């Protein structure tokens, strides 16, 4: 038997959040977090229609989700929301992998400075590929696997962060 | 989040505010739900877990599917398969939560780095490992030389909290006796 890392997707109702949730829920237990519970229920139902065995838990609090998770994905689309979430989850993500998703053609600021003790990864989301940036070897490998499961090609970039 | 942890550390060593802040950066806070696994047989134990709140158990499962309790850990206690953690070999244990628990996890790499950067934690862990050896020796002697009744009375005298908190079938398994024998012993004691 193998322990599967629990992945929290913060902003699971966003386009990218839904895609990630749909793609990885066969592989990882997932915690879906978003403010709109009704929309979140729909996302859960859609995933479980394709994969009834998917292990999905819904949460409305980013702190709780980050506390329970081993890997945290920040998939909210607005920069201000990303910054706010990073401040909220900082103390719950020490030594955990935190993946910031930057939507295509979006130059929002990275969150490394707000999450100084996390294994921080920045992902620039594209149509067919995603650029993955970060320092920790193990976190790079895990992030690459998640990107691959989403059907994108991970391109690893030497970290400038 | 670190209240119980630092209160326990301060019971054994002197640690400054600055050292405490540094120590915090090596621990990952983790909340687990009732019955959720922290470790499964066949996996390498990658973390030492400190219980801030809640209750964990470690156990092995034999070929017949019977569970054998090895250890319980509640607030202020540590839990891990130390053999697997230090040797990086697959564990033969399961660790799960008897109730919802709040933990602080530290990886092997983090553990080594913390001991280098905060030497007072090395002293803390030396004391902890010493106590662990003593307790394991005692348990071995009890399992070899004590009767079922003596084992239970010893547990009751030394760990009353464990007897109160933990379901009787798990206590029986921990003592290496059947639940029926435990019930008989308890009846006899109350008479």
mmCIF file of C-alpha atoms in Angstrom:
data_model
loop_
_atom_site.group_PDB
_atom_site.id
_atom_site.type_symbol
_atom_site.label_atom_id
_atom_site.label_comp_id
_atom_site.label_asym_id
_atom_site.label_seq_id
_atom_site.Cartn_x
_atom_site.Cartn_y
_atom_site.Cartn_z
ATOM 1 C CA UNK A 1 0.000 0.000 0.000
ATOM 2 C CA UNK A 2 1.196 3.485 -0.659
ATOM 3 C CA UNK A 3 0.314 6.747 1.010
ATOM 4 C CA UNK A 4 -0.960 9.224 -1.550
ATOM 5 C CA UNK A 5 -0.216 12.870 -0.988
ATOM 6 C CA UNK A 6 -3.365 14.895 -0.411
ATOM 7 C CA UNK A 7 -3.701 17.818 -2.827
ATOM 8 C CA UNK A 8 -5.649 20.966 -1.962
ATOM 9 C CA UNK A 9 -6.846 23.045 -4.911
ATOM 10 C CA UNK A 10 -7.597 26.592 -3.763
ATOM 11 C CA UNK A 11 -9.834 28.216 -6.334
ATOM 12 C CA UNK A 12 -11.213 24.917 -7.613
ATOM 13 C CA UNK A 13 -14.083 26.655 -9.431
ATOM 14 C CA UNK A 14 -11.716 28.501 -11.783
ATOM 15 C CA UNK A 15 -11.125 27.058 -15.279
ATOM 16 C CA UNK A 16 -7.613 25.907 -14.406
ATOM 17 C CA UNK A 17 -8.730 24.692 -10.966
ATOM 18 C CA UNK A 18 -11.450 22.529 -12.495
ATOM 19 C CA UNK A 19 -9.093 21.126 -15.090
ATOM 20 C CA UNK A 20 -6.496 20.200 -12.476
ATOM 21 C CA UNK A 21 -9.129 18.681 -10.185
ATOM 22 C CA UNK A 22 -10.554 16.645 -13.027
ATOM 23 C CA UNK A 23 -7.152 15.454 -14.196
ATOM 24 C CA UNK A 24 -5.557 14.449 -10.897
ATOM 25 C CA UNK A 25 -8.503 13.133 -8.859
ATOM 26 C CA UNK A 26 -7.904 9.608 -10.142
ATOM 27 C CA UNK A 27 -4.380 9.698 -8.791
ATOM 28 C CA UNK A 28 -4.550 11.814 -5.633
ATOM 29 C CA UNK A 29 -7.113 12.418 -2.891
ATOM 30 C CA UNK A 30 -8.181 16.040 -3.470
ATOM 31 C CA UNK A 31 -9.521 18.819 -1.278
ATOM 32 C CA UNK A 32 -11.457 21.299 -3.389
ATOM 33 C CA UNK A 33 -11.725 24.765 -1.909
ATOM 34 C CA UNK A 34 -13.644 27.759 -3.173
ATOM 35 C CA UNK A 35 -15.990 30.347 -1.740
ATOM 36 C CA UNK A 36 -18.986 29.372 -3.894
ATOM 37 C CA UNK A 37 -20.117 26.056 -2.385
ATOM 38 C CA UNK A 38 -22.887 25.525 -4.940
ATOM 39 C CA UNK A 39 -20.476 25.791 -7.862
ATOM 40 C CA UNK A 40 -18.037 23.556 -5.978
ATOM 41 C CA UNK A 41 -20.731 20.887 -5.628
ATOM 42 C CA UNK A 42 -21.203 20.984 -9.397
ATOM 43 C CA UNK A 43 -17.474 20.544 -9.953
ATOM 44 C CA UNK A 44 -17.466 17.547 -7.609
ATOM 45 C CA UNK A 45 -20.476 15.969 -9.344
ATOM 46 C CA UNK A 46 -18.906 16.457 -12.776
ATOM 47 C CA UNK A 47 -15.667 14.769 -11.666
ATOM 48 C CA UNK A 48 -17.436 11.887 -9.963
ATOM 49 C CA UNK A 49 -19.652 11.334 -13.010
ATOM 50 C CA UNK A 50 -16.475 10.382 -14.897
ATOM 51 C CA UNK A 51 -14.676 8.827 -11.969
ATOM 52 C CA UNK A 52 -17.029 7.607 -9.204
ATOM 53 C CA UNK A 53 -14.087 6.387 -7.105
ATOM 54 C CA UNK A 54 -12.475 9.843 -6.949
ATOM 55 C CA UNK A 55 -11.652 10.790 -3.348
ATOM 56 C CA UNK A 56 -12.952 14.370 -3.119
ATOM 57 C CA UNK A 57 -13.584 16.562 -0.087
ATOM 58 C CA UNK A 58 -15.088 20.046 -0.327
ATOM 59 C CA UNK A 59 -13.914 22.854 1.906
ATOM 60 C CA UNK A 60 -14.681 26.558 2.075
ATOM 61 C CA UNK A 61 -11.628 27.609 4.066
ATOM 62 C CA UNK A 62 -8.158 27.924 2.533
ATOM 63 C CA UNK A 63 -6.459 27.524 5.938
ATOM 64 C CA UNK A 64 -8.234 24.257 6.698
ATOM 65 C CA UNK A 65 -7.501 22.916 3.215
ATOM 66 C CA UNK A 66 -3.806 23.820 3.473
ATOM 67 C CA UNK A 67 -3.576 22.343 6.961
ATOM 68 C CA UNK A 68 -4.919 18.975 5.774
ATOM 69 C CA UNK A 69 -3.019 18.896 2.489
ATOM 70 C CA UNK A 70 0.505 17.779 1.612
ATOM 71 C CA UNK A 71 0.489 19.736 -1.651
ATOM 72 C CA UNK A 72 -1.323 23.051 -2.136
ATOM 73 C CA UNK A 73 -2.259 24.454 -5.544
ATOM 74 C CA UNK A 74 -3.281 28.110 -5.730
ATOM 75 C CA UNK A 75 -5.511 28.282 -8.789
ATOM 76 C CA UNK A 76 -7.583 31.426 -8.155
ATOM 77 C CA UNK A 77 -7.463 33.726 -11.167
ATOM 78 C CA UNK A 78 -7.180 37.190 -9.628
ATOM 79 C CA UNK A 79 -3.841 38.450 -8.370
ATOM 80 C CA UNK A 80 -5.312 40.139 -5.284
ATOM 81 C CA UNK A 81 -7.019 36.874 -4.266
ATOM 82 C CA UNK A 82 -3.791 34.925 -4.731
ATOM 83 C CA UNK A 83 -1.933 37.375 -2.508
ATOM 84 C CA UNK A 84 -4.643 37.160 0.159
ATOM 85 C CA UNK A 85 -4.667 33.355 0.108
ATOM 86 C CA UNK A 86 -0.868 33.232 0.405
ATOM 87 C CA UNK A 87 -1.024 35.402 3.520
ATOM 88 C CA UNK A 88 -3.724 33.203 5.041
ATOM 89 C CA UNK A 89 -2.048 29.867 4.413
ATOM 90 C CA UNK A 90 1.562 30.812 5.205
ATOM 91 C CA UNK A 91 1.729 29.207 8.663
ATOM 92 C CA UNK A 92 0.068 25.996 7.423
ATOM 93 C CA UNK A 93 2.383 25.373 4.476
ATOM 94 C CA UNK A 94 5.839 25.184 6.086
ATOM 95 C CA UNK A 95 7.866 22.505 4.264
ATOM 96 C CA UNK A 96 4.892 21.701 1.983
ATOM 97 C CA UNK A 97 4.830 21.986 -1.797
ATOM 98 C CA UNK A 98 2.868 25.084 -2.830
ATOM 99 C CA UNK A 99 2.172 25.525 -6.535
ATOM 100 C CA UNK A 100 1.107 28.945 -7.769
ATOM 101 C CA UNK A 101 -0.696 28.766 -11.095
ATOM 102 C CA UNK A 102 -0.229 31.833 -13.255
ATOM 103 C CA UNK A 103 -2.898 31.852 -15.982
ATOM 104 C CA UNK A 104 -1.800 32.251 -19.587
ATOM 105 C CA UNK A 105 -0.567 35.733 -20.557
ATOM 106 C CA UNK A 106 -0.804 36.932 -16.996
ATOM 107 C CA UNK A 107 2.144 38.638 -15.388
ATOM 108 C CA UNK A 108 0.934 38.498 -11.793
ATOM 109 C CA UNK A 109 3.587 38.613 -9.091
ATOM 110 C CA UNK A 110 4.923 35.364 -7.709
ATOM 111 C CA UNK A 111 4.140 34.477 -4.087
ATOM 112 C CA UNK A 112 7.486 33.135 -2.894
ATOM 113 C CA UNK A 113 8.111 36.091 -0.577
ATOM 114 C CA UNK A 114 4.772 35.490 1.145
ATOM 115 C CA UNK A 115 5.487 31.772 1.601
ATOM 116 C CA UNK A 116 9.154 31.752 2.651
ATOM 117 C CA UNK A 117 9.149 28.292 4.281
ATOM 118 C CA UNK A 118 7.146 26.429 1.642
ATOM 119 C CA UNK A 119 8.669 24.452 -1.239
ATOM 120 C CA UNK A 120 7.423 27.050 -3.664
ATOM 121 C CA UNK A 121 6.720 26.306 -7.349
ATOM 122 C CA UNK A 122 5.589 28.784 -9.979
ATOM 123 C CA UNK A 123 3.712 27.399 -12.973
ATOM 124 C CA UNK A 124 3.026 29.493 -16.075
ATOM 125 C CA UNK A 125 -0.004 27.785 -17.550
ATOM 126 C CA UNK A 126 -0.160 27.495 -21.329
ATOM 127 C CA UNK A 127 -2.261 25.827 -23.996
ATOM 128 C CA UNK A 128 -0.061 22.839 -24.574
ATOM 129 C CA UNK A 129 2.758 23.297 -22.095
ATOM 130 C CA UNK A 130 3.454 24.799 -18.692
ATOM 131 C CA UNK A 131 6.675 26.366 -17.497
ATOM 132 C CA UNK A 132 7.603 25.063 -14.065
ATOM 133 C CA UNK A 133 9.959 27.073 -11.905
ATOM 134 C CA UNK A 134 11.252 26.277 -8.432
ATOM 135 C CA UNK A 135 14.281 25.194 -6.426
ATOM 136 C CA UNK A 136 13.375 21.978 -4.635
ATOM 137 C CA UNK A 137 14.155 18.870 -6.729
ATOM 138 C CA UNK A 138 11.430 16.691 -5.264
ATOM 139 C CA UNK A 139 8.836 19.471 -5.573
ATOM 140 C CA UNK A 140 9.824 19.992 -9.227
ATOM 141 C CA UNK A 141 9.293 16.320 -9.927
ATOM 142 C CA UNK A 142 5.873 16.217 -8.196
ATOM 143 C CA UNK A 143 4.758 19.421 -9.961
ATOM 144 C CA UNK A 144 5.913 17.984 -13.297
ATOM 145 C CA UNK A 145 3.796 14.876 -12.676
ATOM 146 C CA UNK A 146 0.710 16.994 -11.887
ATOM 147 C CA UNK A 147 1.204 19.095 -15.034
ATOM 148 C CA UNK A 148 1.648 15.924 -17.069
ATOM 149 C CA UNK A 149 -1.599 14.469 -15.663
ATOM 150 C CA UNK A 150 -3.330 17.673 -16.821
ATOM 151 C CA UNK A 151 -2.270 16.868 -20.376
ATOM 152 C CA UNK A 152 0.355 19.608 -20.624
ATOM 153 C CA UNK A 153 4.055 19.287 -21.258
ATOM 154 C CA UNK A 154 6.059 20.467 -18.255
ATOM 155 C CA UNK A 155 9.013 22.662 -19.203
ATOM 156 C CA UNK A 156 11.417 23.048 -16.317
ATOM 157 C CA UNK A 157 13.086 26.395 -16.011
ATOM 158 C CA UNK A 158 16.076 27.143 -13.849
ATOM 159 C CA UNK A 159 14.639 29.046 -10.947
ATOM 160 C CA UNK A 160 15.141 32.793 -10.865
ATOM 161 C CA UNK A 161 12.964 33.107 -7.774
ATOM 162 C CA UNK B 1 0.000 25.442 16.781
ATOM 163 C CA UNK B 2 3.286 24.810 18.632
ATOM 164 C CA UNK B 3 2.031 25.318 22.221
ATOM 165 C CA UNK B 4 2.172 21.687 23.379
ATOM 166 C CA UNK B 5 5.370 21.058 21.452
ATOM 167 C CA UNK B 6 7.392 23.870 23.019
ATOM 168 C CA UNK B 7 5.946 23.226 26.457
ATOM 169 C CA UNK B 8 7.230 19.640 26.123
ATOM 170 C CA UNK B 9 10.625 20.779 24.788
ATOM 171 C CA UNK B 10 10.973 23.313 27.650
ATOM 172 C CA UNK B 11 10.347 20.534 30.169
ATOM 173 C CA UNK B 12 13.609 18.952 29.045
ATOM 174 C CA UNK B 13 15.883 21.734 27.752
ATOM 175 C CA UNK B 14 16.342 25.489 27.796
ATOM 176 C CA UNK B 15 15.436 26.998 24.427
ATOM 177 C CA UNK B 16 15.471 30.666 23.426
ATOM 178 C CA UNK B 17 12.763 32.531 21.512
ATOM 179 C CA UNK B 18 15.092 32.798 18.525
ATOM 180 C CA UNK B 19 15.787 29.059 18.562
ATOM 181 C CA UNK B 20 12.065 28.355 18.787
ATOM 182 C CA UNK B 21 11.402 30.478 15.707
ATOM 183 C CA UNK B 22 14.082 28.595 13.788
ATOM 184 C CA UNK B 23 12.771 25.202 14.921
ATOM 185 C CA UNK B 24 9.280 26.128 13.647
ATOM 186 C CA UNK B 25 10.594 26.421 10.082
ATOM 187 C CA UNK B 26 11.437 22.683 10.000
ATOM 188 C CA UNK B 27 7.984 21.417 10.931
ATOM 189 C CA UNK B 28 5.033 20.951 8.671
ATOM 190 C CA UNK B 29 1.637 21.381 10.377
ATOM 191 C CA UNK B 30 -0.757 18.633 9.370
ATOM 192 C CA UNK B 31 -4.346 17.948 10.342
ATOM 193 C CA UNK B 32 -5.615 14.419 9.848
ATOM 194 C CA UNK B 33 -9.115 13.046 10.124
ATOM 195 C CA UNK B 34 -10.291 10.117 12.201
ATOM 196 C CA UNK B 35 -9.170 6.783 10.659
ATOM 197 C CA UNK B 36 -6.896 8.558 8.150
ATOM 198 C CA UNK B 37 -3.517 6.921 7.606
ATOM 199 C CA UNK B 38 -0.236 8.647 8.284
ATOM 200 C CA UNK B 39 1.787 5.590 7.302
ATOM 201 C CA UNK B 40 0.889 2.378 5.552
ATOM 202 C CA UNK B 41 2.733 -0.924 5.590
ATOM 203 C CA UNK B 42 5.272 -1.077 2.751
ATOM 204 C CA UNK B 43 5.883 2.699 2.689
ATOM 205 C CA UNK B 44 9.021 4.265 4.088
ATOM 206 C CA UNK B 45 8.260 6.304 7.207
ATOM 207 C CA UNK B 46 9.268 9.778 6.004
ATOM 208 C CA UNK B 47 8.348 11.830 9.053
ATOM 209 C CA UNK B 48 8.511 11.982 12.799
ATOM 210 C CA UNK B 49 5.111 13.154 14.007
ATOM 211 C CA UNK B 50 4.485 15.179 17.140
ATOM 212 C CA UNK B 51 0.875 15.142 18.363
ATOM 213 C CA UNK B 52 -0.321 18.650 19.277
ATOM 214 C CA UNK B 53 -3.892 17.426 19.622
ATOM 215 C CA UNK B 54 -5.675 14.111 19.077
ATOM 216 C CA UNK B 55 -4.690 10.472 19.248
ATOM 217 C CA UNK B 56 -2.688 8.187 16.943
ATOM 218 C CA UNK B 57 -1.931 4.490 17.011
ATOM 219 C CA UNK B 58 0.675 2.302 15.322
ATOM 220 C CA UNK B 59 -0.001 -1.349 14.667
ATOM 221 C CA UNK B 60 0.900 -4.294 12.491
ATOM 222 C CA UNK B 61 -1.521 -6.652 10.772
ATOM 223 C CA UNK B 62 -0.787 -10.399 10.654
ATOM 224 C CA UNK B 63 -1.646 -12.883 7.894
ATOM 225 C CA UNK B 64 -5.056 -13.534 9.440
ATOM 226 C CA UNK B 65 -5.853 -9.818 9.381
ATOM 227 C CA UNK B 66 -5.535 -9.400 13.143
ATOM 228 C CA UNK B 67 -4.231 -6.029 14.313
ATOM 229 C CA UNK B 68 -1.457 -5.908 16.907
ATOM 230 C CA UNK B 69 -1.143 -2.567 18.698
ATOM 231 C CA UNK B 70 2.381 -1.305 19.079
ATOM 232 C CA UNK B 71 2.091 2.219 20.373
ATOM 233 C CA UNK B 72 -0.373 5.012 21.101
ATOM 234 C CA UNK B 73 0.424 8.722 21.001
ATOM 235 C CA UNK B 74 -1.689 11.625 22.234
ATOM 236 C CA UNK B 75 -1.012 15.295 23.037
ATOM 237 C CA UNK B 76 2.672 15.807 23.717
ATOM 238 C CA UNK B 77 3.812 12.437 22.352
ATOM 239 C CA UNK B 78 5.789 11.475 19.284
ATOM 240 C CA UNK B 79 4.840 8.860 16.726
ATOM 241 C CA UNK B 80 6.820 7.193 13.931
ATOM 242 C CA UNK B 81 8.223 3.887 12.816
ATOM 243 C CA UNK B 82 11.687 4.911 13.927
ATOM 244 C CA UNK B 83 13.335 1.856 12.343
ATOM 245 C CA UNK B 84 11.916 2.723 8.928
ATOM 246 C CA UNK B 85 12.574 6.455 9.432
ATOM 247 C CA UNK B 86 16.267 6.001 10.244
ATOM 248 C CA UNK B 87 17.038 3.072 7.911
ATOM 249 C CA UNK B 88 14.882 4.338 4.995
ATOM 250 C CA UNK B 89 13.444 0.817 4.681
ATOM 251 C CA UNK B 90 9.760 -0.001 4.087
ATOM 252 C CA UNK B 91 7.728 -0.067 7.256
ATOM 253 C CA UNK B 92 5.869 -3.099 8.579
ATOM 254 C CA UNK B 93 3.517 -0.823 10.513
ATOM 255 C CA UNK B 94 0.397 1.180 9.932
ATOM 256 C CA UNK B 95 -0.126 4.505 11.677
ATOM 257 C CA UNK B 96 -3.578 6.070 11.732
ATOM 258 C CA UNK B 97 -5.685 8.507 13.741
ATOM 259 C CA UNK B 98 -8.081 7.167 16.388
ATOM 260 C CA UNK B 99 -9.538 10.671 16.522
ATOM 261 C CA UNK B 100 -9.070 13.858 14.478
ATOM 262 C CA UNK B 101 -5.515 14.999 15.160
ATOM 263 C CA UNK B 102 -3.263 18.019 14.729
ATOM 264 C CA UNK B 103 0.327 17.054 14.081
ATOM 265 C CA UNK B 104 3.732 18.589 13.460
ATOM 266 C CA UNK B 105 5.754 16.594 10.945
ATOM 267 C CA UNK B 106 9.485 16.696 10.359
ATOM 268 C CA UNK B 107 11.306 14.901 7.538
ATOM 269 C CA UNK B 108 14.631 13.097 7.928
ATOM 270 C CA UNK B 109 16.441 15.853 6.035
ATOM 271 C CA UNK B 110 14.715 18.542 8.095
ATOM 272 C CA UNK B 111 15.505 16.638 11.284
ATOM 273 C CA UNK B 112 19.234 16.445 10.478
ATOM 274 C CA UNK B 113 19.366 20.094 9.458
ATOM 275 C CA UNK B 114 17.503 21.219 12.575
ATOM 276 C CA UNK B 115 19.881 19.300 14.875
ATOM 277 C CA UNK B 116 22.839 20.989 13.177
ATOM 278 C CA UNK B 117 21.373 24.478 13.338
ATOM 279 C CA UNK B 118 19.773 24.209 16.787
ATOM 280 C CA UNK B 119 22.078 22.033 18.944
ATOM 281 C CA UNK B 120 19.773 22.290 21.950
ATOM 282 C CA UNK B 121 17.308 20.136 19.969
ATOM 283 C CA UNK B 122 19.962 17.439 19.717
ATOM 284 C CA UNK B 123 20.016 17.297 23.510
ATOM 285 C CA UNK B 124 16.214 17.231 23.574
ATOM 286 C CA UNK B 125 16.105 14.269 21.176
ATOM 287 C CA UNK B 126 18.862 12.444 23.054
ATOM 288 C CA UNK B 127 16.733 12.606 26.212
ATOM 289 C CA UNK B 128 13.688 11.542 24.206
ATOM 290 C CA UNK B 129 15.469 8.542 22.651
ATOM 291 C CA UNK B 130 16.866 7.531 26.058
ATOM 292 C CA UNK B 131 13.363 7.539 27.527
ATOM 293 C CA UNK B 132 12.111 5.593 24.536
ATOM 294 C CA UNK B 133 14.736 2.869 25.039
ATOM 295 C CA UNK B 134 13.825 2.586 28.731
ATOM 296 C CA UNK B 135 10.123 2.334 27.959
ATOM 297 C CA UNK B 136 10.705 -0.317 25.249
ATOM 298 C CA UNK B 137 12.881 -2.387 27.607
ATOM 299 C CA UNK B 138 10.166 -2.214 30.262
ATOM 300 C CA UNK B 139 7.516 -3.288 27.808
ATOM 301 C CA UNK B 140 9.650 -6.222 26.657
ATOM 302 C CA UNK B 141 10.158 -7.397 30.239
ATOM 303 C CA UNK B 142 6.433 -7.074 30.928
ATOM 304 C CA UNK B 143 5.461 -9.035 27.850
ATOM 305 C CA UNK B 144 7.877 -11.848 28.763
ATOM 306 C CA UNK B 145 7.456 -12.039 32.523
ATOM 307 C CA UNK B 146 4.105 -10.540 33.545
ATOM 308 C CA UNK B 147 0.735 -12.285 33.720
ATOM 309 C CA UNK B 148 -2.204 -10.714 31.842
ATOM 310 C CA UNK B 149 -3.521 -9.258 35.098
ATOM 311 C CA UNK B 150 -0.123 -7.836 36.068
ATOM 312 C CA UNK B 151 0.222 -6.237 32.633
ATOM 313 C CA UNK B 152 -3.158 -4.526 32.984
ATOM 314 C CA UNK B 153 -2.512 -3.365 36.554
ATOM 315 C CA UNK B 154 0.849 -1.967 35.496
ATOM 316 C CA UNK B 155 -0.759 -0.077 32.617
ATOM 317 C CA UNK B 156 -3.491 1.234 34.907
ATOM 318 C CA UNK B 157 -0.925 2.480 37.433
ATOM 319 C CA UNK B 158 1.478 4.038 34.926
ATOM 320 C CA UNK B 159 -0.814 5.148 32.127
ATOM 321 C CA UNK B 160 -4.315 5.768 33.501
ATOM 322 C CA UNK B 161 -5.006 8.263 30.701
ATOM 323 C CA UNK B 162 -4.421 5.580 28.094
ATOM 324 C CA UNK B 163 -6.883 3.231 29.792
ATOM 325 C CA UNK B 164 -9.511 6.004 29.909
ATOM 326 C CA UNK B 165 -9.083 7.272 26.362
ATOM 327 C CA UNK B 166 -8.580 4.152 24.307
ATOM 328 C CA UNK B 167 -11.223 1.581 23.324
ATOM 329 C CA UNK B 168 -10.958 -1.670 25.296
ATOM 330 C CA UNK B 169 -10.336 -3.886 22.262
ATOM 331 C CA UNK B 170 -7.273 -1.771 21.368
ATOM 332 C CA UNK B 171 -5.962 -1.941 24.944
ATOM 333 C CA UNK B 172 -6.356 -5.718 24.896
ATOM 334 C CA UNK B 173 -4.401 -5.883 21.657
ATOM 335 C CA UNK B 174 -1.725 -3.570 23.126
ATOM 336 C CA UNK B 175 -1.350 -5.908 26.113
ATOM 337 C CA UNK B 176 -1.293 -8.971 23.873
ATOM 338 C CA UNK B 177 -4.434 -10.471 25.404
ATOM 339 C CA UNK B 178 -7.956 -11.092 24.108
ATOM 340 C CA UNK B 179 -10.782 -8.596 24.836
ATOM 341 C CA UNK B 180 -12.557 -11.382 26.781
ATOM 342 C CA UNK B 181 -9.537 -11.833 29.064
ATOM 343 C CA UNK B 182 -9.377 -8.073 29.614
ATOM 344 C CA UNK B 183 -13.079 -7.974 30.559
ATOM 345 C CA UNK B 184 -12.533 -10.857 32.996
ATOM 346 C CA UNK B 185 -9.569 -9.056 34.606
ATOM 347 C CA UNK B 186 -11.550 -5.811 34.927
ATOM 348 C CA UNK B 187 -14.495 -7.648 36.509
ATOM 349 C CA UNK B 188 -12.154 -9.320 38.983
ATOM 350 C CA UNK B 189 -10.525 -5.991 39.919
ATOM 351 C CA UNK B 190 -13.837 -4.201 40.500
ATOM 352 C CA UNK B 191 -15.070 -7.086 42.700
#
